[in-house]
Short mmCIF file of N, CA, C and O in Angstrom, two decimals:
data_model
loop_
_atom_site.label_atom_id
_atom_site.label_comp_id
_atom_site.label_asym_id
_atom_site.label_seq_id
_atom_site.Cartn_x
_atom_site.Cartn_y
_atom_site.Cartn_z
N UNK A 8 34.79 -9.01 -17.08
CA UNK A 8 34.08 -9.72 -16.43
C UNK A 8 32.43 -8.92 -16.69
O UNK A 8 32.31 -7.53 -16.57
N UNK A 9 31.63 -9.84 -17.67
CA UNK A 9 29.79 -9.34 -17.54
C UNK A 9 29.41 -9.01 -16.31
O UNK A 9 28.96 -10.89 -16.14
N UNK A 10 28.85 -8.49 -16.48
CA UNK A 10 27.94 -8.48 -15.06
C UNK A 10 26.58 -8.76 -15.31
O UNK A 10 25.97 -8.34 -16.77
N UNK A 11 25.80 -10.85 -15.04
CA UNK A 11 24.60 -10.05 -15.44
C UNK A 11 23.02 -10.24 -14.53
O UNK A 11 23.38 -10.95 -13.59
N UNK A 12 22.05 -10.67 -14.94
CA UNK A 12 21.09 -11.11 -14.36
C UNK A 12 21.17 -11.86 -13.45
O UNK A 12 20.95 -13.08 -14.86
N UNK A 13 20.95 -13.01 -12.55
CA UNK A 13 20.53 -14.24 -12.34
C UNK A 13 19.11 -14.70 -11.95
O UNK A 13 18.59 -15.47 -12.23
N UNK A 14 18.53 -13.33 -11.63
CA UNK A 14 16.55 -13.35 -11.16
C UNK A 14 17.21 -11.96 -10.84
O UNK A 14 16.79 -11.16 -10.85
N UNK A 15 15.51 -12.38 -11.31
CA UNK A 15 14.13 -10.80 -11.31
C UNK A 15 13.15 -11.61 -10.57
O UNK A 15 12.06 -12.48 -10.27
N UNK A 16 13.04 -10.71 -9.41
CA UNK A 16 11.47 -10.91 -8.29
C UNK A 16 11.44 -8.68 -8.55
O UNK A 16 11.77 -8.42 -8.43
N UNK A 17 9.50 -9.31 -8.02
CA UNK A 17 9.16 -7.76 -7.84
C UNK A 17 8.34 -8.19 -6.79
O UNK A 17 7.14 -9.21 -5.67
N UNK A 18 7.90 -6.60 -6.12
CA UNK A 18 7.46 -6.63 -5.01
C UNK A 18 5.66 -5.27 -5.47
O UNK A 18 6.05 -4.66 -6.64
N UNK A 19 5.65 -4.78 -5.02
CA UNK A 19 4.29 -3.75 -5.04
C UNK A 19 5.02 -2.42 -5.94
O UNK A 19 4.37 -2.15 -6.84
N UNK A 20 5.94 -2.37 -5.71
CA UNK A 20 6.86 -1.23 -5.71
C UNK A 20 7.89 -1.31 -6.64
O UNK A 20 8.64 -0.74 -6.90
N UNK A 21 8.37 -2.58 -6.31
CA UNK A 21 9.91 -2.10 -7.01
C UNK A 21 10.04 -3.52 -7.90
O UNK A 21 9.00 -5.05 -7.14
N UNK A 22 11.36 -3.16 -8.87
CA UNK A 22 11.87 -4.76 -9.23
C UNK A 22 13.32 -4.74 -8.87
O UNK A 22 13.95 -4.21 -8.62
N UNK A 23 13.48 -6.41 -8.60
CA UNK A 23 14.50 -6.58 -7.09
C UNK A 23 15.64 -7.57 -8.72
O UNK A 23 14.74 -8.55 -8.88
N UNK A 24 16.64 -7.10 -9.19
CA UNK A 24 17.24 -8.13 -9.56
C UNK A 24 18.84 -8.13 -8.49
O UNK A 24 19.67 -7.46 -8.37
N UNK A 25 18.88 -10.11 -8.81
CA UNK A 25 20.19 -10.72 -7.87
C UNK A 25 21.24 -10.28 -9.54
O UNK A 25 20.62 -10.95 -10.61
N UNK A 26 22.21 -9.97 -9.69
CA UNK A 26 23.63 -10.54 -10.45
C UNK A 26 24.18 -11.62 -9.88
O UNK A 26 24.28 -11.65 -8.46
N UNK A 27 25.43 -11.28 -11.34
CA UNK A 27 26.09 -12.64 -11.00
C UNK A 27 27.12 -11.88 -10.11
O UNK A 27 27.96 -13.19 -9.83
N UNK A 28 27.78 -10.67 -10.25
CA UNK A 28 28.83 -10.61 -9.04
C UNK A 28 28.48 -10.39 -7.79
O UNK A 28 29.27 -9.85 -6.63
N UNK A 29 27.03 -10.87 -6.86
CA UNK A 29 26.58 -10.97 -5.54
C UNK A 29 25.08 -9.67 -5.21
O UNK A 29 25.01 -9.76 -4.04
N UNK A 30 25.50 -9.17 -6.14
CA UNK A 30 24.24 -6.92 -5.59
C UNK A 30 22.77 -7.70 -5.53
O UNK A 30 22.69 -8.36 -7.01
N UNK A 31 22.13 -6.80 -5.45
CA UNK A 31 20.83 -7.16 -5.77
C UNK A 31 20.44 -5.61 -5.94
O UNK A 31 21.19 -4.82 -5.36
N UNK A 32 20.05 -4.98 -6.94
CA UNK A 32 19.37 -4.07 -7.49
C UNK A 32 17.88 -4.00 -6.96
O UNK A 32 17.15 -5.20 -7.60
N UNK A 33 17.41 -2.34 -7.07
CA UNK A 33 15.90 -2.55 -6.43
C UNK A 33 15.83 -0.80 -7.42
O UNK A 33 16.42 0.20 -7.09
N UNK A 34 15.26 -1.20 -8.18
CA UNK A 34 14.94 -0.54 -8.92
C UNK A 34 12.78 -0.42 -9.41
O UNK A 34 12.46 -1.27 -9.55
N UNK A 35 12.97 0.91 -9.04
CA UNK A 35 10.98 1.69 -8.77
C UNK A 35 10.57 1.07 -10.03
O UNK A 35 11.13 1.23 -11.14
N UNK A 36 9.30 0.69 -9.88
CA UNK A 36 8.50 0.56 -11.39
C UNK A 36 8.39 1.10 -11.20
O UNK A 36 8.06 1.48 -13.15
N UNK A 37 7.86 2.29 -11.78
CA UNK A 37 7.65 3.40 -11.93
C UNK A 37 8.69 3.47 -13.52
O UNK A 37 8.29 4.65 -14.02
N UNK A 38 9.99 4.02 -12.89
CA UNK A 38 10.86 3.86 -14.27
C UNK A 38 10.80 3.19 -15.09
O UNK A 38 11.06 3.53 -16.75
N UNK A 39 9.24 1.78 -15.38
CA UNK A 39 9.17 1.52 -16.61
C UNK A 39 7.96 0.74 -16.67
O UNK A 39 7.28 0.13 -16.11
N UNK A 40 6.89 1.63 -17.08
CA UNK A 40 5.73 2.07 -16.85
C UNK A 40 4.75 0.91 -17.69
O UNK A 40 4.14 0.40 -17.28
N UNK A 41 6.00 0.61 -18.74
CA UNK A 41 4.70 -1.19 -19.23
C UNK A 41 5.25 -2.03 -17.89
O UNK A 41 4.14 -3.25 -18.00
N UNK A 42 5.95 -2.42 -17.18
CA UNK A 42 5.99 -3.33 -16.39
C UNK A 42 5.65 -2.58 -14.94
O UNK A 42 4.73 -3.79 -14.66
N UNK A 43 5.17 -1.60 -14.95
CA UNK A 43 4.32 -0.86 -13.77
C UNK A 43 3.38 -1.48 -14.36
O UNK A 43 1.64 -2.06 -12.86
N UNK A 44 2.37 -1.53 -15.24
CA UNK A 44 0.90 -1.63 -15.33
C UNK A 44 0.42 -2.91 -15.61
O UNK A 44 -0.11 -3.57 -16.01
N UNK A 45 1.88 -4.19 -16.37
CA UNK A 45 1.34 -5.33 -16.39
C UNK A 45 0.94 -6.38 -15.11
O UNK A 45 0.94 -5.51 -14.01
N UNK A 46 0.54 -7.09 -15.52
CA UNK A 46 -0.31 -9.03 -14.30
C UNK A 46 1.13 -9.20 -14.04
O UNK A 46 2.00 -9.20 -14.64
N UNK A 47 1.17 -9.38 -12.49
CA UNK A 47 2.35 -10.37 -12.16
C UNK A 47 2.38 -11.63 -12.56
O UNK A 47 3.33 -11.75 -13.25
N UNK A 48 1.82 -11.50 -13.41
CA UNK A 48 1.80 -13.21 -15.20
C UNK A 48 2.79 -12.54 -15.41
O UNK A 48 3.61 -13.62 -16.42
N UNK A 49 2.50 -11.39 -16.54
CA UNK A 49 3.64 -10.84 -17.32
C UNK A 49 4.53 -10.26 -16.99
O UNK A 49 5.68 -10.44 -17.27
N UNK A 50 4.99 -10.22 -15.62
CA UNK A 50 6.03 -9.81 -14.86
C UNK A 50 6.63 -11.16 -14.90
O UNK A 50 8.73 -11.22 -15.15
N UNK A 51 6.56 -11.87 -14.28
CA UNK A 51 7.34 -13.20 -14.63
C UNK A 51 7.37 -13.98 -15.62
O UNK A 51 8.24 -14.90 -15.37
N UNK A 52 6.96 -13.39 -16.73
CA UNK A 52 7.81 -14.02 -18.08
C UNK A 52 8.57 -13.65 -18.99
O UNK A 52 8.55 -13.24 -19.97
N UNK A 53 9.44 -12.99 -17.89
CA UNK A 53 11.01 -12.37 -17.91
C UNK A 53 11.52 -13.25 -18.65
O UNK A 53 12.10 -14.21 -18.21
N UNK A 54 12.88 -13.04 -19.49
CA UNK A 54 14.07 -14.35 -20.26
C UNK A 54 15.09 -13.59 -20.21
O UNK A 54 15.62 -12.09 -20.33
N UNK A 55 15.61 -14.17 -18.86
CA UNK A 55 17.34 -13.19 -18.85
C UNK A 55 18.39 -13.50 -19.72
O UNK A 55 18.34 -15.03 -20.48
N UNK A 56 19.29 -12.70 -20.01
CA UNK A 56 20.33 -13.18 -21.00
C UNK A 56 21.60 -12.33 -20.58
O UNK A 56 21.84 -12.19 -19.22
N UNK A 57 22.79 -12.38 -20.90
CA UNK A 57 23.84 -12.18 -20.58
C UNK A 57 23.90 -10.43 -20.77
O UNK A 57 25.03 -10.38 -19.79
N UNK A 58 23.63 -9.74 -21.03
CA UNK A 58 23.09 -8.44 -20.89
C UNK A 58 21.94 -7.75 -20.67
O UNK A 58 22.53 -6.03 -20.29
N UNK A 59 21.02 -8.29 -20.44
CA UNK A 59 19.66 -7.59 -20.01
C UNK A 59 18.47 -9.13 -19.41
O UNK A 59 18.33 -10.30 -19.44
N UNK A 60 17.29 -7.90 -19.62
CA UNK A 60 16.07 -8.61 -19.15
C UNK A 60 15.05 -8.05 -20.51
O UNK A 60 14.84 -7.47 -21.16
N UNK A 61 14.40 -9.35 -20.73
CA UNK A 61 13.44 -9.29 -21.98
C UNK A 61 12.27 -10.22 -22.18
O UNK A 61 11.91 -10.88 -20.85
N UNK A 62 11.14 -8.80 -22.29
CA UNK A 62 9.91 -9.91 -21.66
C UNK A 62 8.89 -9.39 -23.37
O UNK A 62 8.56 -8.39 -23.41
N UNK A 63 8.92 -10.64 -23.92
CA UNK A 63 8.17 -10.47 -25.68
C UNK A 63 7.31 -9.32 -24.93
O UNK A 63 7.01 -9.24 -26.17
N UNK A 64 5.71 -10.44 -24.32
CA UNK A 64 4.85 -9.79 -24.33
C UNK A 64 4.30 -8.90 -24.23
O UNK A 64 3.36 -7.90 -25.03
N UNK A 65 5.71 -7.84 -23.09
CA UNK A 65 5.40 -6.36 -22.95
C UNK A 65 6.28 -5.82 -24.33
O UNK A 65 6.67 -4.35 -23.49
N UNK A 66 7.11 -6.09 -25.05
CA UNK A 66 7.52 -5.41 -26.07
C UNK A 66 8.72 -4.37 -24.89
O UNK A 66 8.99 -3.51 -24.85
N UNK A 67 9.26 -5.59 -23.84
CA UNK A 67 10.18 -4.13 -23.17
C UNK A 67 11.90 -4.93 -22.92
O UNK A 67 11.48 -6.02 -22.92
N UNK A 68 12.65 -4.55 -22.91
CA UNK A 68 13.55 -4.79 -22.83
C UNK A 68 14.93 -3.86 -21.92
O UNK A 68 14.57 -2.57 -21.69
N UNK A 69 15.36 -4.66 -20.86
CA UNK A 69 16.08 -3.12 -19.92
C UNK A 69 17.82 -3.99 -19.60
O UNK A 69 17.79 -5.43 -19.23
N UNK A 70 18.53 -2.59 -20.01
CA UNK A 70 19.69 -3.97 -20.26
C UNK A 70 20.66 -3.33 -18.76
O UNK A 70 20.19 -2.92 -17.97
N UNK A 71 21.13 -4.32 -17.93
CA UNK A 71 21.72 -4.83 -16.87
C UNK A 71 22.82 -3.27 -16.52
O UNK A 71 22.42 -2.78 -15.49
N UNK A 72 23.33 -3.05 -17.77
CA UNK A 72 23.91 -1.60 -17.30
C UNK A 72 23.59 -0.24 -17.65
O UNK A 72 23.74 0.56 -16.57
N UNK A 73 22.23 -0.81 -18.26
CA UNK A 73 21.06 0.91 -17.59
C UNK A 73 20.80 0.88 -17.15
O UNK A 73 20.91 1.98 -16.02
N UNK A 74 20.78 -0.05 -16.37
CA UNK A 74 19.81 -0.57 -14.15
C UNK A 74 21.32 0.49 -13.69
O UNK A 74 20.93 0.99 -12.46
N UNK A 75 22.42 -0.39 -13.64
CA UNK A 75 23.34 -0.11 -13.07
C UNK A 75 23.98 1.62 -13.49
O UNK A 75 24.53 2.17 -12.51
N UNK A 76 23.45 2.07 -14.16
CA UNK A 76 23.46 3.55 -14.22
C UNK A 76 22.71 4.49 -13.77
O UNK A 76 22.85 5.34 -14.13
N UNK A 77 21.52 3.61 -13.33
CA UNK A 77 20.73 4.20 -13.21
C UNK A 77 19.24 5.07 -14.27
O UNK A 77 18.62 5.59 -13.36
N UNK A 78 19.36 4.20 -15.04
CA UNK A 78 18.77 4.88 -16.49
C UNK A 78 17.46 3.78 -16.38
O UNK A 78 17.17 2.76 -15.96
N UNK A 79 15.90 5.04 -16.06
CA UNK A 79 14.92 4.14 -16.07
C UNK A 79 14.37 4.18 -17.51
O UNK A 79 15.85 3.70 -18.79
N UNK A 80 13.07 3.90 -18.15
CA UNK A 80 12.52 3.96 -19.32
C UNK A 80 13.35 5.09 -20.62
O UNK A 80 12.51 5.67 -20.26
N UNK A 81 14.32 5.01 -21.39
CA UNK A 81 14.82 5.89 -22.14
C UNK A 81 13.40 5.76 -23.18
O UNK A 81 13.99 6.66 -24.47
N UNK A 82 12.87 5.04 -23.46
CA UNK A 82 11.39 5.03 -24.16
C UNK A 82 10.50 6.91 -24.25
O UNK A 82 10.29 7.22 -24.86
N UNK A 83 10.79 6.81 -22.87
CA UNK A 83 9.62 8.43 -22.63
C UNK A 83 10.33 9.36 -22.82
O UNK A 83 11.50 9.44 -22.91
N UNK A 84 9.40 10.43 -23.32
CA UNK A 84 9.90 11.84 -23.20
C UNK A 84 9.74 12.31 -22.08
O UNK A 84 8.95 12.56 -21.05
N UNK A 85 10.44 13.02 -21.65
CA UNK A 85 10.77 13.83 -20.66
C UNK A 85 9.98 15.04 -20.78
O UNK A 85 10.19 15.60 -21.86
N UNK A 86 9.20 15.64 -19.44
CA UNK A 86 8.22 16.88 -19.77
C UNK A 86 9.03 17.86 -19.12
O UNK A 86 9.28 17.73 -17.90
N UNK A 87 9.26 19.01 -20.24
CA UNK A 87 9.59 20.31 -19.15
C UNK A 87 8.87 21.42 -19.20
O UNK A 87 7.88 21.15 -20.53
N UNK A 88 8.75 22.05 -18.43
CA UNK A 88 7.95 23.27 -18.72
C UNK A 88 8.46 24.22 -19.81
O UNK A 88 10.24 24.46 -19.91
N UNK A 89 8.24 24.59 -20.78
CA UNK A 89 8.58 25.60 -21.84
C UNK A 89 8.56 27.16 -20.99
O UNK A 89 8.16 27.21 -19.66
#
């Protein structure tokens, strides 16, 4: 069985993703800078698919598998002290 998103909503600091198995994931917007800096109208233009979430105008794609694994924006480079 593939777990998919059934809806997405936002508050000031969190993206809430309702899943097809009844769970709700709360994910910090800080994990996804494009969403963090987007307007509420831009965030609302999400497209749900069988495997994830897509925002065309923001060039943002988030997989449900990644959210369940606790991964944020994998395009960011991590900052490490040298």
